Short mmCIF file of C-alpha atoms in Angstrom, two decimals:
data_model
loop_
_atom_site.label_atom_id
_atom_site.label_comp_id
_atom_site.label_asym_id
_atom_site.label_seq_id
_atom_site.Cartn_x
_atom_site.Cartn_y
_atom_site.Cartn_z
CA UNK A 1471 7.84 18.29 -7.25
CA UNK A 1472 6.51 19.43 -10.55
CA UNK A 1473 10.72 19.19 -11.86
CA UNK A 1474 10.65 15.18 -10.85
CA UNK A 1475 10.30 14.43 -14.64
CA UNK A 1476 12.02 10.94 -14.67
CA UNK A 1477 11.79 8.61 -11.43
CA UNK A 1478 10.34 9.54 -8.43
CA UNK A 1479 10.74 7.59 -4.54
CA UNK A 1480 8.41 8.55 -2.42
CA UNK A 1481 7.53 6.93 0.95
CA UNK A 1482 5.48 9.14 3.93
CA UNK A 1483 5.50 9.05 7.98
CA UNK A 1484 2.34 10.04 9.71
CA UNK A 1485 2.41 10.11 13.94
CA UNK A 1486 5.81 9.16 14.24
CA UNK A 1487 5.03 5.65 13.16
CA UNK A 1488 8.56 4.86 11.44
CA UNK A 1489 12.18 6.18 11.48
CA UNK A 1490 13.72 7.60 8.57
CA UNK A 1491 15.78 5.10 6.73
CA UNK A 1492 17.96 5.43 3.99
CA UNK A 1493 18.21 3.60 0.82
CA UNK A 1494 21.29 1.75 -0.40
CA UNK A 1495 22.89 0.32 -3.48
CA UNK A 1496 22.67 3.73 -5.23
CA UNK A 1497 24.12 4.05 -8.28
CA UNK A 1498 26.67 6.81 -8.77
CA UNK A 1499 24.59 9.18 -10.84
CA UNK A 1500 21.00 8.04 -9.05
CA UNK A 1501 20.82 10.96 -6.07
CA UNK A 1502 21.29 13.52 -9.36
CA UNK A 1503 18.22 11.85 -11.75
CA UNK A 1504 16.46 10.63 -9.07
CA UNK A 1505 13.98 12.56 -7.06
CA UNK A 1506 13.67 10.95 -2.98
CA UNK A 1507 10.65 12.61 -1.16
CA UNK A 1508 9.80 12.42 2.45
CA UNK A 1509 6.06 13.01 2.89
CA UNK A 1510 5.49 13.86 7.36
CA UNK A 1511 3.13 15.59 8.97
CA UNK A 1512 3.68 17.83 12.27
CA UNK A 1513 3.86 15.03 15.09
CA UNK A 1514 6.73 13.01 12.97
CA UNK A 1515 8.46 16.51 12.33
CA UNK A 1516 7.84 17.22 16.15
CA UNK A 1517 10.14 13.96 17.02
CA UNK A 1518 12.52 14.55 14.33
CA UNK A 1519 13.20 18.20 15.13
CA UNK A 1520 13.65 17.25 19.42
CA UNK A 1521 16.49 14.48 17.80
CA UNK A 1522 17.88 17.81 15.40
CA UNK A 1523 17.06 15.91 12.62
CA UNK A 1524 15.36 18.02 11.13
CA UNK A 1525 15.18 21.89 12.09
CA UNK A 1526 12.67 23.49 14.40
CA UNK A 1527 9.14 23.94 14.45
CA UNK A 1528 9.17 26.44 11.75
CA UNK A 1529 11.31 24.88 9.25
CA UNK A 1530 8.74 22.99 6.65
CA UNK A 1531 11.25 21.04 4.88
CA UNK A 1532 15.01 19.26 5.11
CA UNK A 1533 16.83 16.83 3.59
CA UNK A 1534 17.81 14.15 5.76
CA UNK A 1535 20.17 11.59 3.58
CA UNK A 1536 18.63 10.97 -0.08
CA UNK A 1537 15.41 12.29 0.97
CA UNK A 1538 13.99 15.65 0.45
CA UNK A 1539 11.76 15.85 3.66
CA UNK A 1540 8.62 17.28 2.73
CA UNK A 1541 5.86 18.25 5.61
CA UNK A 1542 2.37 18.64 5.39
CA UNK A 1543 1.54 21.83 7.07
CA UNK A 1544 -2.41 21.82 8.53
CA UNK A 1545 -4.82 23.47 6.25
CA UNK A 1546 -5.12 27.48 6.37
CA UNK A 1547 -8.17 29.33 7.91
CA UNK A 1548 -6.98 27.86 11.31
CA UNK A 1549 -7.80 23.95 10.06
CA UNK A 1550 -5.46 22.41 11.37
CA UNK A 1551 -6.18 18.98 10.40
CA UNK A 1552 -5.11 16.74 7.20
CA UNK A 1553 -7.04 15.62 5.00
CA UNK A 1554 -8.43 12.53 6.62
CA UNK A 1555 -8.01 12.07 10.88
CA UNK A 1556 -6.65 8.56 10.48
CA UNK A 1557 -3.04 8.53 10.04
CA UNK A 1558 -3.11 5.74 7.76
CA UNK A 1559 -5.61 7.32 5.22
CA UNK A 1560 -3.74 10.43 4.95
CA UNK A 1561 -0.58 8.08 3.83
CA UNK A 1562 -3.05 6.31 1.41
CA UNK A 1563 -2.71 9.98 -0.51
CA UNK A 1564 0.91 9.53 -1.26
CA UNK A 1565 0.75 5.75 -1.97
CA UNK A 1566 -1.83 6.32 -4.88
CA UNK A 1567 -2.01 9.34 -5.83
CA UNK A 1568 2.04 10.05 -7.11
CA UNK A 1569 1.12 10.97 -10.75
CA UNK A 1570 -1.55 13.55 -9.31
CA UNK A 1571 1.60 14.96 -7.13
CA UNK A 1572 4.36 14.79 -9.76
CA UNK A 1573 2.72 15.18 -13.32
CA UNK A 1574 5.72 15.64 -14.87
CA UNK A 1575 7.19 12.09 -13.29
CA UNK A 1576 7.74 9.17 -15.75
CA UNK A 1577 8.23 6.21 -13.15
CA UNK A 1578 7.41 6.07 -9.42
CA UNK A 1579 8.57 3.72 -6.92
CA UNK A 1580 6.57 4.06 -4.08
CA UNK A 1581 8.23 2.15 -0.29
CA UNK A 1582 6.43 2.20 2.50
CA UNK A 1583 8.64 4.06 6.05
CA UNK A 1584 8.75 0.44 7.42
CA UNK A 1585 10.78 -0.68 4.41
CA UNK A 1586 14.54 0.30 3.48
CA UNK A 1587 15.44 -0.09 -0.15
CA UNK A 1588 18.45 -2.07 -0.77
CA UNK A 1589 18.78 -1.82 -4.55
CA UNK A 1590 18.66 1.36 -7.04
CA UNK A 1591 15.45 2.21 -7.88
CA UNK A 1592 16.92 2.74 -11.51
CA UNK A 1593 17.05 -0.89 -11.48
CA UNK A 1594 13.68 -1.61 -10.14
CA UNK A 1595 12.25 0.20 -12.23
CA UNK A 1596 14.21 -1.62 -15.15
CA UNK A 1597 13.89 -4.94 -14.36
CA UNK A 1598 10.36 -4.83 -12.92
CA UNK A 1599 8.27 -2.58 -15.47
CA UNK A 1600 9.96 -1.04 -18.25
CA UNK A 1601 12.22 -4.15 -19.33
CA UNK A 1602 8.95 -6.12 -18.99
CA UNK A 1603 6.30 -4.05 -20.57
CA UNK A 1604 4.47 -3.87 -17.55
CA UNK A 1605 2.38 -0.65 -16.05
CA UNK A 1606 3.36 -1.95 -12.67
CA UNK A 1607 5.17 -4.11 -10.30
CA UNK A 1608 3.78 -6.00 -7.07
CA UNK A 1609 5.09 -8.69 -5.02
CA UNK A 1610 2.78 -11.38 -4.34
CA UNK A 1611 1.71 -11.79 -0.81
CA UNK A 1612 3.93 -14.73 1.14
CA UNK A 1613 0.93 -16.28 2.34
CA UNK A 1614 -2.78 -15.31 1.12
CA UNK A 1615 -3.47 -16.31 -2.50
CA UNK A 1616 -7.59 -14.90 -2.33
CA UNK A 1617 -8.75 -11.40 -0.90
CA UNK A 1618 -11.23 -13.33 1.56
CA UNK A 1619 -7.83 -15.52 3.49
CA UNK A 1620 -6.42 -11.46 4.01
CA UNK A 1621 -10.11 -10.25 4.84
CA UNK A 1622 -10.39 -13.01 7.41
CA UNK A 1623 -6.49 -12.09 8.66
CA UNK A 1624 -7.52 -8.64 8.65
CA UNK A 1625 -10.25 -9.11 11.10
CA UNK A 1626 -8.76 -12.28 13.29
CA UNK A 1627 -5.72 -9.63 14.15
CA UNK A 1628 -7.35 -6.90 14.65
CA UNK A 1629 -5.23 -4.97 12.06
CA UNK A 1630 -8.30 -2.52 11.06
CA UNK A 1631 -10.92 -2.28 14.60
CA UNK A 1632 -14.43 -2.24 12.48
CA UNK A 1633 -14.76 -6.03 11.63
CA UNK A 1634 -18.53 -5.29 10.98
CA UNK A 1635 -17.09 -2.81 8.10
CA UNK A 1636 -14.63 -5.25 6.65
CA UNK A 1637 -17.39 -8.19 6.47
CA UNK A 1638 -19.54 -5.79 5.35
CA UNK A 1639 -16.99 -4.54 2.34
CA UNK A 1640 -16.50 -8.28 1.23
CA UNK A 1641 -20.34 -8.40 1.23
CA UNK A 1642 -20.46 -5.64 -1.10
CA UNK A 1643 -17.37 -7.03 -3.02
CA UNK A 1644 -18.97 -10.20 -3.49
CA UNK A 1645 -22.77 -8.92 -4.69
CA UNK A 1646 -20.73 -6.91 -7.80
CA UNK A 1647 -18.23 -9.82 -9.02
CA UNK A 1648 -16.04 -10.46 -6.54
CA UNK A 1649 -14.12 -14.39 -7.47
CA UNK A 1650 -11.51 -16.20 -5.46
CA UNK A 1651 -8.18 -16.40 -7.76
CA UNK A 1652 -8.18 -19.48 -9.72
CA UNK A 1653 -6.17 -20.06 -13.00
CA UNK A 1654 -8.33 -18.56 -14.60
CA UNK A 1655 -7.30 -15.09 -13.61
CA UNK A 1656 -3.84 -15.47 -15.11
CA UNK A 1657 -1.65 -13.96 -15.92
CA UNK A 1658 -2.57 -12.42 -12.23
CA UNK A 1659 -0.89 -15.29 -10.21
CA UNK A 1660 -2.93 -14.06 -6.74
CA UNK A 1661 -5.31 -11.57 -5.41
CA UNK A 1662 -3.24 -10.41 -2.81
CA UNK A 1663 -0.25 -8.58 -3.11
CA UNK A 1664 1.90 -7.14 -0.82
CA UNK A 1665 1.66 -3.48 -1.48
CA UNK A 1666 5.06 -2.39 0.81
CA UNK A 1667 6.61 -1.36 -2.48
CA UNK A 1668 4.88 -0.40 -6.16
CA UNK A 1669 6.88 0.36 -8.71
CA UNK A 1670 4.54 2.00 -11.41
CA UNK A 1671 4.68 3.39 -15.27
CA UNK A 1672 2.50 6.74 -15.10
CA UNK A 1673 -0.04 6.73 -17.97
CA UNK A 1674 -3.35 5.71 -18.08
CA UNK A 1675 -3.59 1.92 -16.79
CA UNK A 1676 -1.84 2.78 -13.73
CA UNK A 1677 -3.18 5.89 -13.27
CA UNK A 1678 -6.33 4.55 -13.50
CA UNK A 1679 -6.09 1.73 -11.30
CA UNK A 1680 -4.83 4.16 -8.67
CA UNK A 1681 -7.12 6.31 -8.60
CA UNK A 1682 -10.06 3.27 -8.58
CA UNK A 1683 -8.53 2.00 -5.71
CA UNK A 1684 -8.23 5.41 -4.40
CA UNK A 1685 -11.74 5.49 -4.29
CA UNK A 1686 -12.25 1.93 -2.89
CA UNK A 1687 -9.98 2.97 0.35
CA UNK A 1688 -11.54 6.06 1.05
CA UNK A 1689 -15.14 4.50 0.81
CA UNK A 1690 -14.32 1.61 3.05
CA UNK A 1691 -10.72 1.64 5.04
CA UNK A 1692 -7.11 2.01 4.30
CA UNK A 1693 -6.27 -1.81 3.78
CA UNK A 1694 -5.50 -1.58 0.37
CA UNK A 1695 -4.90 -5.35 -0.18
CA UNK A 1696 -8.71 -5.66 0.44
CA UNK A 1697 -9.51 -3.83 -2.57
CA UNK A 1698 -6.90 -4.75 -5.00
CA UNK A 1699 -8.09 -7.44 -6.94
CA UNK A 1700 -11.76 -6.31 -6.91
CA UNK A 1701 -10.40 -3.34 -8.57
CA UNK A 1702 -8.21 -4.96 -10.65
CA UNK A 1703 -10.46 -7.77 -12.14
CA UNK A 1704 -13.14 -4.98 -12.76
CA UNK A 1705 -10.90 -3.18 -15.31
CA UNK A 1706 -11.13 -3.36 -19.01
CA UNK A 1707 -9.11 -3.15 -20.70
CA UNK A 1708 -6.59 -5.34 -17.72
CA UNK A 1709 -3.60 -3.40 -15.88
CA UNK A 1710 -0.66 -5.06 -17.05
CA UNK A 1711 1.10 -6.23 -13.38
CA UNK A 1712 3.72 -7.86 -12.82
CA UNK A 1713 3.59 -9.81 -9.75
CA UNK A 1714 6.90 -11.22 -8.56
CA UNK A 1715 7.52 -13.60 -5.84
CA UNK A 1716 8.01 -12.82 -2.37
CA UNK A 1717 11.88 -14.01 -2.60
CA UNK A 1718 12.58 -11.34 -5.03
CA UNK A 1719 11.09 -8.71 -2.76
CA UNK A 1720 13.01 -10.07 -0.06
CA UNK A 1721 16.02 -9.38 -2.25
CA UNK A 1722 15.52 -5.88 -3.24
CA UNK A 1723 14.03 -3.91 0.36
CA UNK A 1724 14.66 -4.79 4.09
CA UNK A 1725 12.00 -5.02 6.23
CA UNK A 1726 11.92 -3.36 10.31
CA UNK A 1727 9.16 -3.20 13.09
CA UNK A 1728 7.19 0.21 13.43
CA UNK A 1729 7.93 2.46 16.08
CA UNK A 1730 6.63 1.12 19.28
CA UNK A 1731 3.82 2.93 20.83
CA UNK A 1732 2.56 3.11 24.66
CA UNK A 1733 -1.21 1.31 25.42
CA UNK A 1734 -2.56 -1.26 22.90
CA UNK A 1735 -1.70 1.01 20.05
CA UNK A 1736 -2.78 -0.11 16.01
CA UNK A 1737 -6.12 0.80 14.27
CA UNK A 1738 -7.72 -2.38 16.31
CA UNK A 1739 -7.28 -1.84 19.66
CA UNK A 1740 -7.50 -4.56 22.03
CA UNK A 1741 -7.33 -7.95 20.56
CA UNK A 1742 -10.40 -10.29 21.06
CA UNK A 1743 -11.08 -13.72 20.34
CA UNK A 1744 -12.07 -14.18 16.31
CA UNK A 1745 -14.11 -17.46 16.08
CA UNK A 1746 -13.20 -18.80 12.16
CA UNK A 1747 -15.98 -19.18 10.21
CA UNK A 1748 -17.18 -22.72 8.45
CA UNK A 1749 -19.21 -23.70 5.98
CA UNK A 1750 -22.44 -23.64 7.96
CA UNK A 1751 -22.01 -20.05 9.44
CA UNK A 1752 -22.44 -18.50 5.61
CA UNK A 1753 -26.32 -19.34 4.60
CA UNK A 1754 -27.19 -16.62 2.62
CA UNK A 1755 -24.59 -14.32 2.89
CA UNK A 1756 -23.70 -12.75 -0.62
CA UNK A 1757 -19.78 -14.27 0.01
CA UNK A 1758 -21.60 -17.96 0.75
CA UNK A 1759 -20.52 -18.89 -3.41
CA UNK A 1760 -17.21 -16.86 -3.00
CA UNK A 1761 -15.68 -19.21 -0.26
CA UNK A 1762 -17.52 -22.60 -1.03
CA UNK A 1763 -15.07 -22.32 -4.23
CA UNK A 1764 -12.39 -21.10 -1.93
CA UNK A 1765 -12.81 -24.01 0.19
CA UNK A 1766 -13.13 -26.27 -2.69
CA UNK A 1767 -16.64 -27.38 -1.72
CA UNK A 1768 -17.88 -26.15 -4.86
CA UNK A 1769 -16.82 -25.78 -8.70
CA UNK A 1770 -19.76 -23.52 -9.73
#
């Protein structure tokens, strides 16, 4: 990893919860300056080794296409846990932290094991970040434009279980700065991105923001939309992002369902019945300002 001194890919499976798929539109010289790791931990490598993709239980590492497989082996001392026991967290490592696990790495394009690449990340990297004089790339989110609309989609489905933590994060958010996007905030044109792929410039900005949101994710939950522009607006000097729309992004990666699981499955369980929230359920909560300018009930 330390030899990755250019462009890095990286993407992770934890708990079998994605197949393996491989990137296309490679150049002719990209699998020999590009380096593609596989970050998977022992019940992915379980299910590929049964399918001999990848070799037995004690092989730690394969290639399987462009990737270089690379599995997380439990800690020593008979620990034989990761770092963090939800899945999601321990991919939340890889996502952000890439210039802690290649230093040497220039450019990272990070793609989450739901998404398949369809254009060289040589390109990407290009036309997103370098050829723009940005510190890193983003698509905007199709459909949320403020943190609270993916807050409140984050709770209604159930995709993280602890709805009482996620109010009680955009409480916190809110009390320290927290602002609904408005033009003012531009160049930023939304708080919500769509975080499947980040295409990054190491050095500082990015680095930085990383490792601030890092934090935030670790303190609270894995959603990392949640955090982003609370993170982002605090910074000073500003992350330079590009954030391009959601037809480009269908352009460049295509998207496929997660491995289906047996029982209800997902961080939230069993779905219930989310009541919305109005304007007279908010008295007094430290978000009340927040979404009165969200809803436009407000200017202040």
């Amino acid at each position: 990893m330390e030899k990755c001194n250019g462009v890095v890919v990286a993407s992770a499976i934890f708990n079998d919860h994605d197949k393996i798929r491989q990137p296309k539109g490679l150049g002719s010289e990209t699998l020999r300056t590009v380096c593609f790791f596989m970050f998977i931990d022992d019940a992915t490598h379980r299910v590929l080794a049964s399918h001999n993709i990848l070799a037995g239980e004690r092989g730690e590492a394969g290639t399987v296409g462009a990737w270089r497989v690379a599995r997380l082996v439990a800690g020593a001392g008979g620990d034989h846990r990761l770092p963090y026991e939800n899945p999601a967290m321990n991919g939340v490592i890889v996502k952000y932290l890439l210039h802690r696990l290649f230093p040497n790495a220039r450019f990272s394009v990070w793609v989450d094991a739901k998404m398949q690449l369809t254009v060289d990340p040589l390109l990407l990297v290009h036309s997103f970040v370098a050829g723009k004089g940005a510190d890193m790339a983003v698509s905007k989110h199709p459909f949320n434009l403020h943190t609270m609309e993916e807050a409140i989609a984050t709770a209604r489905w159930r995709k993280w279980g602890d709805v009482d933590a996620i109010r009680a994060q955009m409480e916190t958010y809110c009390r320290n700065g927290l602002q609904p996007w408005s033009p003012i905030k531009l160049p930023y044109p939304s708080d919500v991105p769509d975080t499947a792929i980040i295409i990054r410039r190491h050095g500082l900005a990015s680095d930085l923001f990383s490792c601030l949101l890092f934090n935030e994710l670790e303190a609270f939950n894995p959603r990392d939309q949640l955090a982003f522009a609370y993170v982002r607006d605090q910074m000073s000097p500003k992350v330079i992002m590009n954030m391009f729309d959601v037809e480009v992004f269908e352009h460049i990666a295509v998207e496929y369902r997660h491995n289906l699981k047996r029982g209800n499955g997902g961080a939230g369980g069993k779905q219930g019945i989310t009541r919305m929230a109005s304007s007279g359920d908010i008295a007094g909560s430290s978000c009340e300002r927040y979404l009165l300018k969200m809803w436009g009930e407000t200017t202040e």
